[in-house]
Short mmCIF file of C-alpha atoms in Angstrom, two decimals:
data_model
loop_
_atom_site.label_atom_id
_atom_site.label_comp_id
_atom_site.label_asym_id
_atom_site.label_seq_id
_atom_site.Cartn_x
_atom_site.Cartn_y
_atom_site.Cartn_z
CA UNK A 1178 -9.66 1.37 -15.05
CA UNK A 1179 -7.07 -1.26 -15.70
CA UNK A 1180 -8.33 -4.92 -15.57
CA UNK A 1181 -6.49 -7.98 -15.88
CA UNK A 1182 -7.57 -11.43 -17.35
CA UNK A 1183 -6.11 -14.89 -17.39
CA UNK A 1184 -6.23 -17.49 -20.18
CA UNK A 1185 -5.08 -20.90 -21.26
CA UNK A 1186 -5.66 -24.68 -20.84
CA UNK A 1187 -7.05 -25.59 -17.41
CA UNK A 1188 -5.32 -29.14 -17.97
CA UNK A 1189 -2.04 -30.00 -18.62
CA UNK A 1190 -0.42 -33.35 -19.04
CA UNK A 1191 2.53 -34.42 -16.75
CA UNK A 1192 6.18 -33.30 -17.95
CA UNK A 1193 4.45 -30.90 -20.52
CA UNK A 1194 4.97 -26.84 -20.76
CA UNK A 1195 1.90 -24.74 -19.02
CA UNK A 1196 1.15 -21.96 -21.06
CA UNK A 1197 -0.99 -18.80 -20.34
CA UNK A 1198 -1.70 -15.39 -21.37
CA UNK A 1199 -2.93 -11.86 -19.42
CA UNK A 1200 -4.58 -9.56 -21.53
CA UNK A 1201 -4.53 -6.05 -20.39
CA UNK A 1202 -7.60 -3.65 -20.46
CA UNK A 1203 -7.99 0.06 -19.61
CA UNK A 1204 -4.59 1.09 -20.10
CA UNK A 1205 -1.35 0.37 -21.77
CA UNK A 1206 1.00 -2.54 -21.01
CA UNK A 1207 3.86 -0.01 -22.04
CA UNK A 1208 3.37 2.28 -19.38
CA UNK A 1209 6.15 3.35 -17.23
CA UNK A 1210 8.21 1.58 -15.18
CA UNK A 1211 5.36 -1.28 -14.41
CA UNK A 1212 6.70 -5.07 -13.39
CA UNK A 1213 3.91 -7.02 -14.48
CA UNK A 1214 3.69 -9.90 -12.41
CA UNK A 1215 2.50 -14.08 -12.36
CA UNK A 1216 1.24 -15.81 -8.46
CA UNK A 1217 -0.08 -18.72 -8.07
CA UNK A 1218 -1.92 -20.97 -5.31
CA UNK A 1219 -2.04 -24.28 -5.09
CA UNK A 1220 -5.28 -25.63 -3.87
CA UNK A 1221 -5.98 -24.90 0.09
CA UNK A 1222 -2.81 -23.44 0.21
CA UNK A 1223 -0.83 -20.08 0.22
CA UNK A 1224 0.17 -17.04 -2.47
CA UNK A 1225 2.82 -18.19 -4.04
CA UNK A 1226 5.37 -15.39 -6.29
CA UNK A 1227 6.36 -16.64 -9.88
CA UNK A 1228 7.96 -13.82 -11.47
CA UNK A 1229 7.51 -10.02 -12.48
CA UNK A 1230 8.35 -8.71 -15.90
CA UNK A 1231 8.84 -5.55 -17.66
CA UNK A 1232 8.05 -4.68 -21.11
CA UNK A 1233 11.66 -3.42 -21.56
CA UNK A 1234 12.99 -6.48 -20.70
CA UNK A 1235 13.81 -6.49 -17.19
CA UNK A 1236 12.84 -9.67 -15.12
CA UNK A 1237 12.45 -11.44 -11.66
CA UNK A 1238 12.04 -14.77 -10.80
CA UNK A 1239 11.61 -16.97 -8.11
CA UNK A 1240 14.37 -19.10 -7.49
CA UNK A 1241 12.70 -22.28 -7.42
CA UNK A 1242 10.98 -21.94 -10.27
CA UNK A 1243 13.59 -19.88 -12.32
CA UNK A 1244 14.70 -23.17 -14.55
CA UNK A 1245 11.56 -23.60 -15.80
CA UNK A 1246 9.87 -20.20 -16.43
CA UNK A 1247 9.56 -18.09 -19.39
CA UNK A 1248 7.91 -15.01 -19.69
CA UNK A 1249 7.61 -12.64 -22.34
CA UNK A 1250 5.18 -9.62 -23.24
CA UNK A 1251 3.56 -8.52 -26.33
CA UNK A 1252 3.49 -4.64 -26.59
CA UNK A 1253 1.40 -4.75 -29.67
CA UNK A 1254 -1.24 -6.83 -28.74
CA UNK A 1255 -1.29 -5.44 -24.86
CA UNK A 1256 -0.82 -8.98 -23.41
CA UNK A 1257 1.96 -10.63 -21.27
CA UNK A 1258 2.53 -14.53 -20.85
CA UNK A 1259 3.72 -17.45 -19.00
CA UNK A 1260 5.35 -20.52 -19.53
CA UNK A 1261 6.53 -23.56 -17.14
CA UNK A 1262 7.63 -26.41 -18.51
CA UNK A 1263 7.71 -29.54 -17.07
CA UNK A 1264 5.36 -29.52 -15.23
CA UNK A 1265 3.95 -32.18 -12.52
CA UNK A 1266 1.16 -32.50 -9.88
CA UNK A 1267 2.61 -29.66 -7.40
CA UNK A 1268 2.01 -27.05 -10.13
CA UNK A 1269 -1.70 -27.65 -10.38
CA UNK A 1270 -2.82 -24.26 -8.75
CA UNK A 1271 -5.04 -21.27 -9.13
CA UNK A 1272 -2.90 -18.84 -11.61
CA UNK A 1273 -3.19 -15.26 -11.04
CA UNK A 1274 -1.65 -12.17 -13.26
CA UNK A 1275 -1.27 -8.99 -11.31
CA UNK A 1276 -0.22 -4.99 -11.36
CA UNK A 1277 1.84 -3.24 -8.85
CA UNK A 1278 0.50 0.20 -8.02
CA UNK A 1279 2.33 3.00 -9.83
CA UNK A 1280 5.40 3.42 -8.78
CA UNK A 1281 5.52 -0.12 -6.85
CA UNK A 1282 7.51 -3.02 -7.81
CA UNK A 1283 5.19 -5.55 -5.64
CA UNK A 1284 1.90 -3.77 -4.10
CA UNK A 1285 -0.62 -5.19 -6.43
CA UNK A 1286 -3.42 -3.70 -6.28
CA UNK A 1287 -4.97 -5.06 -9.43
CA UNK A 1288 -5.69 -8.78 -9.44
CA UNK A 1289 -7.08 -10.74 -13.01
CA UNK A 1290 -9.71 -13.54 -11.99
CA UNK A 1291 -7.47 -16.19 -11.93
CA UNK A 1292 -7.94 -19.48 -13.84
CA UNK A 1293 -7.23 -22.79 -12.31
CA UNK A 1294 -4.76 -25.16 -13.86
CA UNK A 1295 -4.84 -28.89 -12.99
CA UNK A 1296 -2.28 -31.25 -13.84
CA UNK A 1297 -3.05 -34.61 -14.65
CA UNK A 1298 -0.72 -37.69 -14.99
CA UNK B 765 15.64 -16.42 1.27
CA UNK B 766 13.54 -14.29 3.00
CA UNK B 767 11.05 -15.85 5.51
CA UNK B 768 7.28 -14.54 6.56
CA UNK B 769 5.66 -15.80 9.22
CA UNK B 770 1.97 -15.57 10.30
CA UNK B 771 -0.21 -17.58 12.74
CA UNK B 772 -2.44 -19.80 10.88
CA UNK B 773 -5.57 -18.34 12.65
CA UNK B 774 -7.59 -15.37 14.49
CA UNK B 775 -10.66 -15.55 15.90
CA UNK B 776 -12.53 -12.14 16.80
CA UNK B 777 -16.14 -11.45 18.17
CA UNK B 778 -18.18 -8.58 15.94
CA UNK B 779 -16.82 -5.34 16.95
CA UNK B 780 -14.31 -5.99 18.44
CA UNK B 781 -10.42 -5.77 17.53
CA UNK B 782 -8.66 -8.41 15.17
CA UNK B 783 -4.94 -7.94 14.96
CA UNK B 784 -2.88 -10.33 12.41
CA UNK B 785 0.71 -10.39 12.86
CA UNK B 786 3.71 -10.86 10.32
CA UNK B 787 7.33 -11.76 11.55
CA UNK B 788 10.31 -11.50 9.79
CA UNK B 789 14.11 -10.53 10.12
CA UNK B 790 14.38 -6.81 10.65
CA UNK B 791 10.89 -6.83 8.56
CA UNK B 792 10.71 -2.86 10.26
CA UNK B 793 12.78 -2.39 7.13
CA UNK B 794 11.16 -3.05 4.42
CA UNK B 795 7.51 -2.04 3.24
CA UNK B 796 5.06 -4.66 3.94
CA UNK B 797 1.70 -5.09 1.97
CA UNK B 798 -1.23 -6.82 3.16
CA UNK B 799 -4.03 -8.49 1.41
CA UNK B 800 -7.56 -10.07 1.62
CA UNK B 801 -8.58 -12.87 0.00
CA UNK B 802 -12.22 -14.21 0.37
CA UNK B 803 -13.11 -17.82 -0.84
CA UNK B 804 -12.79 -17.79 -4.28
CA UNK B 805 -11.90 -14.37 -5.13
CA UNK B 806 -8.72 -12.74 -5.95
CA UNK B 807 -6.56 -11.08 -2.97
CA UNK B 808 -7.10 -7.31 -2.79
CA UNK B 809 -4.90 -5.34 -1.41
CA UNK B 810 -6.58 -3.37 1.87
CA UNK B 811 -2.48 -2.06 3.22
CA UNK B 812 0.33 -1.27 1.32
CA UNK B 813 3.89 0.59 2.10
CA UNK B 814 3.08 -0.56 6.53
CA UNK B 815 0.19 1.82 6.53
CA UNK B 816 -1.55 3.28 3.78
CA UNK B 817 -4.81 2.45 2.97
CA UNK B 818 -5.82 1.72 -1.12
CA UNK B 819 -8.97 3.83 -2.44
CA UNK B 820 -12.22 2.11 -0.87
CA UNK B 821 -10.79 0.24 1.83
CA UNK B 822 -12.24 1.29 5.00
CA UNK B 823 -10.62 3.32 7.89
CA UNK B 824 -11.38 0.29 9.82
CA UNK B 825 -8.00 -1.33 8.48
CA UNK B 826 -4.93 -0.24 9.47
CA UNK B 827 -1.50 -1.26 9.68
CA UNK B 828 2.29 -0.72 11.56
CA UNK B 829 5.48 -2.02 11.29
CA UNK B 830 8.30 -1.74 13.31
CA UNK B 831 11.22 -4.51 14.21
CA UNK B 832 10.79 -7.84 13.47
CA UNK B 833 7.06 -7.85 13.48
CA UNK B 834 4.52 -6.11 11.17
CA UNK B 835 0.74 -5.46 12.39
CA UNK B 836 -2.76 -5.99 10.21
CA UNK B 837 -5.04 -4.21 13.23
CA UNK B 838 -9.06 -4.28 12.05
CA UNK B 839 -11.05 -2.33 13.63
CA UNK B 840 -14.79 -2.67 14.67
CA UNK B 841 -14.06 -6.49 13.01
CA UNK B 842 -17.69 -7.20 10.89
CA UNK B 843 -18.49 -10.82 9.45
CA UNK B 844 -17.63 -9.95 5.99
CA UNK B 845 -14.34 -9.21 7.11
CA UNK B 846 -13.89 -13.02 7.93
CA UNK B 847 -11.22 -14.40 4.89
CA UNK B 848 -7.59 -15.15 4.86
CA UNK B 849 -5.27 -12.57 5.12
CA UNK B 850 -1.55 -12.76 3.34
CA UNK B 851 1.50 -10.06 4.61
CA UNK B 852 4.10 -9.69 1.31
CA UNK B 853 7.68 -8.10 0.95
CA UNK B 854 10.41 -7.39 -1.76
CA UNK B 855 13.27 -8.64 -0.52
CA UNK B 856 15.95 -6.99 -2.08
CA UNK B 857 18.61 -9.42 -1.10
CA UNK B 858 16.98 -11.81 -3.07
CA UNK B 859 15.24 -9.80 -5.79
CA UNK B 860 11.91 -11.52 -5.23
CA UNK B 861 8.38 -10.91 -3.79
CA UNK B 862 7.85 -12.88 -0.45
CA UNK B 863 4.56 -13.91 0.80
CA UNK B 864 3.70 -14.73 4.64
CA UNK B 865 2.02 -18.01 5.04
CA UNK B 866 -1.95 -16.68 5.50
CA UNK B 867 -3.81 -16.39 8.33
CA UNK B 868 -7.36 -16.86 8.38
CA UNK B 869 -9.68 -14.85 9.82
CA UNK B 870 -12.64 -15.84 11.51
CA UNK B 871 -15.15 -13.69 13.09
CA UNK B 872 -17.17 -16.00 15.76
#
């Protein structure tokens, strides 16, 4: 069974570049024509779509946060990761990687923990 | 870009019927996913592609979508179904995943 799990500092400093990795259990990060994706929340608030990536290369990003995301995935070490840079108060949120179901580009049905990221000034 | 819209809250008495709603712009054309998300847990997904139901999710959910407004219907509504419930779309124009605001759910 595939399971998903978030990692990285749960504080960042204003104007600095959040960083975090999903590591991939249960099955291969390689497979087929899976879009990997990042979601957020911000506290009390609403799912909010980052971006999904594909270990061939192919991405998609949300436009408003498209200027300061990177992703990228490691096929060797079954892991995919995230980075936003400059980051301020409105990006402290609950972080979430996720997997579409086969064949899907956005029904996730497979959800990591999610690790909360706070931004302090 | 692509808007969702949801009311910000149900309330439902045990047993009886809870029905969410999700509006958007000829949303009867695209596949809409809905998910559950309990305080402090992850969202699962209980619909995806209007109607189908993941592997353990009860009969009780169901969903339609036709127009400009998709359905969440629970049946036979139980208190642990009480959480906050998100509709999502691809948006092709766009290229991205769109998420309704939430609405939460509670059973009185």
């Amino acid at each position: 069974q595939l399971q998903l799990q978030e990692s990285g500092p749960g504080l960042v400093k204003s104007s600095e570049t959040l960083s975090l990795t999903c590591s991939v259990s249960g099955g291969s990060i390689s497979i087929g024509s899976t879009y990997w994706a990042w979601i957020r929340q911000p506290p009390g608030k609403g799912l909010e779509w980052i971006g999904s990536m594909h270990h061939g290369g192919g991405t998609f990003y949300n436009s408003s946060l498209k200027s300061r995301v990177t992703t990228s995935i490691d096929t060797s070490k079954n892991k995919f990761f995230l980075q936003l840079k400059s980051v301020t108060a409105s990006d402290t949120a609950v972080y979430y990687c996720a997997s579409p179901r086969v064949g899907s580009l956005d029904a996730f049905d497979i959800w990591g923990q999610g690790t909360i990221v706070t931004v302090s000034s | 870009s692509y808007v969702l819209t949801q009311t910000p809250s149900v309330s439902v008495a045990p047993g009886k019927t809870a029905r969410i709603t999700c509006g958007g712009n000829n949303i009867g054309s695209k596949s809409v996913h809905w998910f559950q998300q309990k305080p402090g847990q992850a969202p699962v997904l209980v619909v995806n592609d209007d109607s189908e139901r993941p592997s353990g999710i009860p009969e009780r959910f169901s969903g339609s979508n036709s127009g400009n407004t998709a359905t969440l219907t629970i049946s036979r509504v139980e208190v642990g179904d009480e959480a906050d419930y998100y509709c999502q779309v691809w948006d092709g124009g766009s290229d991205h995943v769109v998420f309704g605001g939430g609405t939460k759910l509670t059973v009185l």
